[in-house]
Coordinates of C-alpha atoms and ligand atoms in Angstrom, one line a residue:
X1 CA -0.1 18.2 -1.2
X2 CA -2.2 15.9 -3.5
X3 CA -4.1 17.6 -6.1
X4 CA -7.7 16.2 -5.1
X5 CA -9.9 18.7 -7.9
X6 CA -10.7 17.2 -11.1
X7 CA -10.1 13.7 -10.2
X8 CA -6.0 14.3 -11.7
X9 CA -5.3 11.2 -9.4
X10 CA -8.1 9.4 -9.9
X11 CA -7.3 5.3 -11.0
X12 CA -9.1 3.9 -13.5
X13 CA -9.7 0.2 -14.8
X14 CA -11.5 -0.3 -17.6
X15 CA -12.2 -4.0 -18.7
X16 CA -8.9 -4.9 -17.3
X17 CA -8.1 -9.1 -17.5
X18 CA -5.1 -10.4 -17.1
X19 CA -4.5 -14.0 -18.3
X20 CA -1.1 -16.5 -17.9
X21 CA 0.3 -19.1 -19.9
X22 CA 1.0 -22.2 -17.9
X23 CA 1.5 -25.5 -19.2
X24 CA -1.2 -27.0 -18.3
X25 CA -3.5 -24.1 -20.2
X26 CA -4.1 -20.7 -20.0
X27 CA -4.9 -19.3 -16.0
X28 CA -7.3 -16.4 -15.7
X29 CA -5.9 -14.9 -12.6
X30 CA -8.1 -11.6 -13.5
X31 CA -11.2 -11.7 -15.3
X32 CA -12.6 -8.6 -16.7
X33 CA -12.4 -5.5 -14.0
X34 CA -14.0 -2.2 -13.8
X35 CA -12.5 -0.2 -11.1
X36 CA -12.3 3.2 -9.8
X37 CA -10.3 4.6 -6.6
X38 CA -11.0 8.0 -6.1
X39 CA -7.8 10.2 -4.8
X40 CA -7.0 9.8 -0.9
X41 CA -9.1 6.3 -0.8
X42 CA -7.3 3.7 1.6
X43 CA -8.0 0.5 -0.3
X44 CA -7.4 -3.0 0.9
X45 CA -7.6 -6.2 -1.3
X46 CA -8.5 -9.1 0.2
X47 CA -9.1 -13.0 -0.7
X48 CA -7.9 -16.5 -0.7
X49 CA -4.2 -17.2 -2.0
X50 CA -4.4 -17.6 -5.7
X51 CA -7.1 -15.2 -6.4
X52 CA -5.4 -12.0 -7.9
X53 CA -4.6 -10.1 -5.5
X54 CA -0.9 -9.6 -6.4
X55 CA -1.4 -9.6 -10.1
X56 CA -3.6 -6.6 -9.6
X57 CA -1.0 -4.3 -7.6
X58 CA 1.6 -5.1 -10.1
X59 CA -0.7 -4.4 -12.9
X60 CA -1.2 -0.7 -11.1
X61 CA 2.2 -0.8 -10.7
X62 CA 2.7 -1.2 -14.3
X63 CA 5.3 -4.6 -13.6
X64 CA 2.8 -6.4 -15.9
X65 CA 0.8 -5.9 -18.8
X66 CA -3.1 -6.3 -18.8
X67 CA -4.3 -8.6 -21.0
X68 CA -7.3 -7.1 -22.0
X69 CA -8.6 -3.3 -21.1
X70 CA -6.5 -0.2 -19.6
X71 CA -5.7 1.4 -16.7
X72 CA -4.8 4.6 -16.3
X73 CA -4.0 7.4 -13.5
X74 CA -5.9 10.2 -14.4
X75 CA -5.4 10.8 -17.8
X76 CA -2.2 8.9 -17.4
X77 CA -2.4 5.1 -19.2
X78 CA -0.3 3.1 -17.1
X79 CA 2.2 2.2 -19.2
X80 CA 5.0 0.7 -17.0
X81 CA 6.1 1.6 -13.3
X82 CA 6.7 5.3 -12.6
X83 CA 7.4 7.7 -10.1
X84 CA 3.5 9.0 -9.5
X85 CA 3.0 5.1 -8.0
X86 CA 5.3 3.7 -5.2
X87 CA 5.7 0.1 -4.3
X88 CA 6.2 -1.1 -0.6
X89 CA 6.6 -5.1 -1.0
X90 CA 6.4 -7.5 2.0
X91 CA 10.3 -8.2 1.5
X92 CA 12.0 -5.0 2.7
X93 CA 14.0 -4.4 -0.5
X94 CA 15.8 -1.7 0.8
X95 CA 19.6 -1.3 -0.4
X96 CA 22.2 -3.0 1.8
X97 CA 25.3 -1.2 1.1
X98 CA 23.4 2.5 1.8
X99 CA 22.7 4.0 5.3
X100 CA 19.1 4.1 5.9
X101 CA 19.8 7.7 4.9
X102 CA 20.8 6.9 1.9
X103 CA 18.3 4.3 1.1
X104 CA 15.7 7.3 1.7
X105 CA 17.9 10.3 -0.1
X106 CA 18.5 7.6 -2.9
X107 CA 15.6 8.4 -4.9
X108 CA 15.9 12.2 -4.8
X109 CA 19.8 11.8 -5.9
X110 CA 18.9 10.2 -9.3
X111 CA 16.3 13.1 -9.9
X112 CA 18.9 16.0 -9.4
X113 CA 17.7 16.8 -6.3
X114 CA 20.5 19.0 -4.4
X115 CA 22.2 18.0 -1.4
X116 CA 21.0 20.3 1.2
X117 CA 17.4 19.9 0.4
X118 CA 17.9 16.0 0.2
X119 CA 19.1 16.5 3.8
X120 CA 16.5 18.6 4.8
X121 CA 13.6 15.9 3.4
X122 CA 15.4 12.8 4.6
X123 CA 15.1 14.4 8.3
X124 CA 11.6 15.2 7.9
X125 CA 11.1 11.8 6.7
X126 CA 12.9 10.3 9.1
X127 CA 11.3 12.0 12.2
X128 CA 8.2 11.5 10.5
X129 CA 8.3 7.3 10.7
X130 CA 10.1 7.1 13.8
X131 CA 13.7 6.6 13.0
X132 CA 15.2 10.1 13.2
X133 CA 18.0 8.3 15.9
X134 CA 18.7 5.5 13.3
X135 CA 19.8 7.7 9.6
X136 CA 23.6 6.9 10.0
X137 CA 22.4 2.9 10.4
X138 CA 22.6 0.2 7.5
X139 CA 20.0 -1.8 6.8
X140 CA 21.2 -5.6 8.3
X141 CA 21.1 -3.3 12.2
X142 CA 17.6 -2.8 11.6
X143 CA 14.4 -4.7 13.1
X144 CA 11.6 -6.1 10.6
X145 CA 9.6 -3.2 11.9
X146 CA 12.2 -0.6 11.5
X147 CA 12.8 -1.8 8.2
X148 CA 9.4 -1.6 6.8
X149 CA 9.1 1.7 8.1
X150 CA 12.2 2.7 6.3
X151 CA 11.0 1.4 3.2
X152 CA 8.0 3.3 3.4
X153 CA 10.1 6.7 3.8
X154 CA 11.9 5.7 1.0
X155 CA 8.8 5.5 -1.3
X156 CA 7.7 8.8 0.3
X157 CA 10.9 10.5 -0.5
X158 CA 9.7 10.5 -4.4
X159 CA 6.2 11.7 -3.0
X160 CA 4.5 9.6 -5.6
X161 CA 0.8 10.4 -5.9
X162 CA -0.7 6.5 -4.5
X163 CA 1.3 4.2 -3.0
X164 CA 0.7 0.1 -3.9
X165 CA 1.5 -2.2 -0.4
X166 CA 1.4 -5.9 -1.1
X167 CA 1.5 -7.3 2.5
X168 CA 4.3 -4.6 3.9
X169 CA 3.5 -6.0 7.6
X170 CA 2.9 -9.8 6.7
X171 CA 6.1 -10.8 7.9
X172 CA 6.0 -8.9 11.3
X173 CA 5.2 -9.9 15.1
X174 CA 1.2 -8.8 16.2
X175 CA 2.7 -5.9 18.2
X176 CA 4.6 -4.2 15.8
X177 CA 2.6 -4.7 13.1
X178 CA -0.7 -2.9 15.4
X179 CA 2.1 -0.5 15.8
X180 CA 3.0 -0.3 12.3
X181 CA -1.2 0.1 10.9
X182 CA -2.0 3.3 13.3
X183 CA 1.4 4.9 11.7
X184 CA 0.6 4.4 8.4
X185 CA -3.5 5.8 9.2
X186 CA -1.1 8.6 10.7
X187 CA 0.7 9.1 7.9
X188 CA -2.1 8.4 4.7
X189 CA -4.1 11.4 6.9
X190 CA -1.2 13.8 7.0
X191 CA -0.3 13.3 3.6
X192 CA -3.6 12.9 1.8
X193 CA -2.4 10.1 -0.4
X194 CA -4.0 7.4 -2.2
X195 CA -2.9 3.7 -0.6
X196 CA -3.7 0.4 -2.4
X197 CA -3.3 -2.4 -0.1
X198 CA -2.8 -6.4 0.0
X199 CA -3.6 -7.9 2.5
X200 CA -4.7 -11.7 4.0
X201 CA -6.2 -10.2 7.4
X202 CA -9.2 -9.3 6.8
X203 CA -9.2 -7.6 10.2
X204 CA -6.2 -5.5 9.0
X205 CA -8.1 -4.8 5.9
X206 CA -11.0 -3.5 8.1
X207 CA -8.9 -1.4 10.8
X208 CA -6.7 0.5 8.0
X209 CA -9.6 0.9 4.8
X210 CA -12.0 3.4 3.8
X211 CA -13.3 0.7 1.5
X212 CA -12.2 -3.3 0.9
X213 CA -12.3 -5.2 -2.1
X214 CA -12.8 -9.3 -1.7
X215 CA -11.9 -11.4 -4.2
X216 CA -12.5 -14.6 -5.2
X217 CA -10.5 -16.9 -7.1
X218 CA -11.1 -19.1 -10.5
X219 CA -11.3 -16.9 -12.4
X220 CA -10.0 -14.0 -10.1
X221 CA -12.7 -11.2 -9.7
X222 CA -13.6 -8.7 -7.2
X223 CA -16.9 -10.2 -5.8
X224 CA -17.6 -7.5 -2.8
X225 CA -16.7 -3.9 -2.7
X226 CA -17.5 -2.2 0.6
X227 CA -17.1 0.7 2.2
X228 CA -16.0 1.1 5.7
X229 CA -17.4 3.4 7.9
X230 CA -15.9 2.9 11.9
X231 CA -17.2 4.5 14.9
X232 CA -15.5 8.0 15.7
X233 CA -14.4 8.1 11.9
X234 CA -13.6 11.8 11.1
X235 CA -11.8 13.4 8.0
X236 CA -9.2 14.7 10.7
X237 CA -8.7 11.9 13.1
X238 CA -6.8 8.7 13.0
X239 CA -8.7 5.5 13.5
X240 CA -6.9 3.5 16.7
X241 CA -7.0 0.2 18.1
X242 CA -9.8 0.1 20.0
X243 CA -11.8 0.6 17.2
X244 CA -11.4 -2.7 16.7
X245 CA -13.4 -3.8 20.0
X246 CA -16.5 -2.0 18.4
X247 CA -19.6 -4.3 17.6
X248 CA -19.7 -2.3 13.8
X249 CA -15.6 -3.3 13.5
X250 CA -16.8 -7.1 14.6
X251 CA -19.7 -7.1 11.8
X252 CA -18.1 -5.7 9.2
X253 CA -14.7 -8.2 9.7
X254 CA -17.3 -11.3 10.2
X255 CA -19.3 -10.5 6.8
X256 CA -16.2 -10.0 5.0
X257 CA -14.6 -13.2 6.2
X258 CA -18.1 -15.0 5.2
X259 CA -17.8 -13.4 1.6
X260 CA -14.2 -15.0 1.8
X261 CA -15.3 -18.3 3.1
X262 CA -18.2 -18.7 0.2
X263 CA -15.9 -17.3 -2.3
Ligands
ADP1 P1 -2.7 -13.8 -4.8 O1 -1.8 -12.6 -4.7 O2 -4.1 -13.5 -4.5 O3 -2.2 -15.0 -4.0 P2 -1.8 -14.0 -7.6 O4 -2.1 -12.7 -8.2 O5 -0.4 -14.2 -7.1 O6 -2.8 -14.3 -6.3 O7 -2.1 -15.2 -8.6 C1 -3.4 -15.4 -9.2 C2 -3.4 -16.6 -10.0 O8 -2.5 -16.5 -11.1 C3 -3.0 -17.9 -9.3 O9 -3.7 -18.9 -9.7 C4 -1.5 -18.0 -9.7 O10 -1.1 -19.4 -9.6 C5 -1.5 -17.5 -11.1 N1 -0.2 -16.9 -11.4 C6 0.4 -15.8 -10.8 N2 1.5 -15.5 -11.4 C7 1.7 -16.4 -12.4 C8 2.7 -16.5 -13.5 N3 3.8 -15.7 -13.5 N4 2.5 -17.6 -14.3 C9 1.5 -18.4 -14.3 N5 0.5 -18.3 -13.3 C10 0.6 -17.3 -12.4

């Protein structure tokens, strides 16, 4: 379970700016950011290409160094990637000489984790995205779909406490990647965690958050924050697709889209 009391996984940005050398100049892709996600918040970035959204899941995931402020993860600074924050890119990056099994169980090897309760977990997590008839498969037999969903038992397998998802389903077919959103809403419910998410749909970013960031580009900034609040919404239930018919799911996607238009 994640430890909700005392903020413990609360994420902080404080002043956080992150600048790159190019050679025609120096690039702001992130000016100066205050942030706070608050533990079990399902946050989607959105915004034109260009305009940070990327360099700010890799600074929470530590793969790059801000230029200016901190971040930290609790009383944590982020100081580099680490197990409390796991990455599920668009790519699957999953290992192509392991069974999906042992993509999942990899994790828990390298911390010592014994067999039999490696086995146990990798079943659960298995079961629990759909693939429990697929463990003993490699990778290349897989589907995009099944893929992803691999991936993301993978990153559960080290039960980090927020996962960071820079456009998991971007590369997937409309019907598989509806499929994919209610399983992960099924999944962030059941397991309480904290999801960062990248995004280009903003109706994606709508159907999935309980609050959307839009950026802007030049220089990079988060120029709306809004919460999202979807008919039926309850602390227990999982949103589903026909949400998405609502007249509140159609104004909030069409005054988000405007904010990304003007930005
Ligand atoms: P997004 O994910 O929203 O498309 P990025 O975070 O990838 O945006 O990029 C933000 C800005 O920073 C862009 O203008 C991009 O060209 C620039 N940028 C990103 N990575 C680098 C890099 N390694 N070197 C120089 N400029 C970069």
């Amino acid at each position: 379970m994640t430890a909700v009391a005392g903020g413990l996984d609360r994420v902080v940005l404080t002043g956080v700016s992150k600048t790159y050398d190019t050679a025609s100049g120096t690039a702001v892709a992130l000016s100066s950011t205050d942030l706070v996600i608050e533990p079990g918040e399902f946050v989607s970035i959105v915004g034109p290409s260009g305009c940070g959204k990327t360099t700010l899941l890799h600074l929470l995931g530590g793969f790059l160094e801000p230029s200016g402020g901190a971040l930290r993860v609790g009383a944590d600074p982020i100081a580099g990637p680490g197990p409390d924050r796991g990455v599920v890119f668009q790519a699957p990056t999953l290992y192509p000489w392991l069974s999906v099994r042992g993509n999942i169980e990899f994790g828990p090897k390298c911390r010592g984790v014994e067999r039999k309760t490696r086995r146990t977990e990798s079943d659960r997590l298995l079961r629990l995205v759909g693939l429990a008839d697929s463990g003993d498969k490699r990778p290349y037999e897989l589907s995009g779909g099944m893929q992803q969903r691999a991936q993301i038992a993978r990153v559960l397998a080290n039960d980090p406490r927020i996962i960071l998802m820079d456009e998991p389903f971007g590369a997937l077919d409309a019907l598989t990647r509806e499929r994919l959103q209610v399983e992960l809403l099924r999944l962030w419910r059941e397991s309480g965690k904290t999801i960062v998410f990248v995004t280009h749909s903003v109706a994606e970013a709508v159907f999935l958050s309980t609050r959307v960031l839009v950026m802007s580009a030049r220089p990079g900034r988060v120029i709306v924050d809004r919460r999202i609040a979807l008919p039926g919404d309850a602390p227990d239930r999982v949103r589903d697709l026909a949400v998405t018919a609502t007249p509140e799911f159609q104004v909030v996607k069409a005054e988000l889209a405007q904010a990304i238009y003007n930005a």
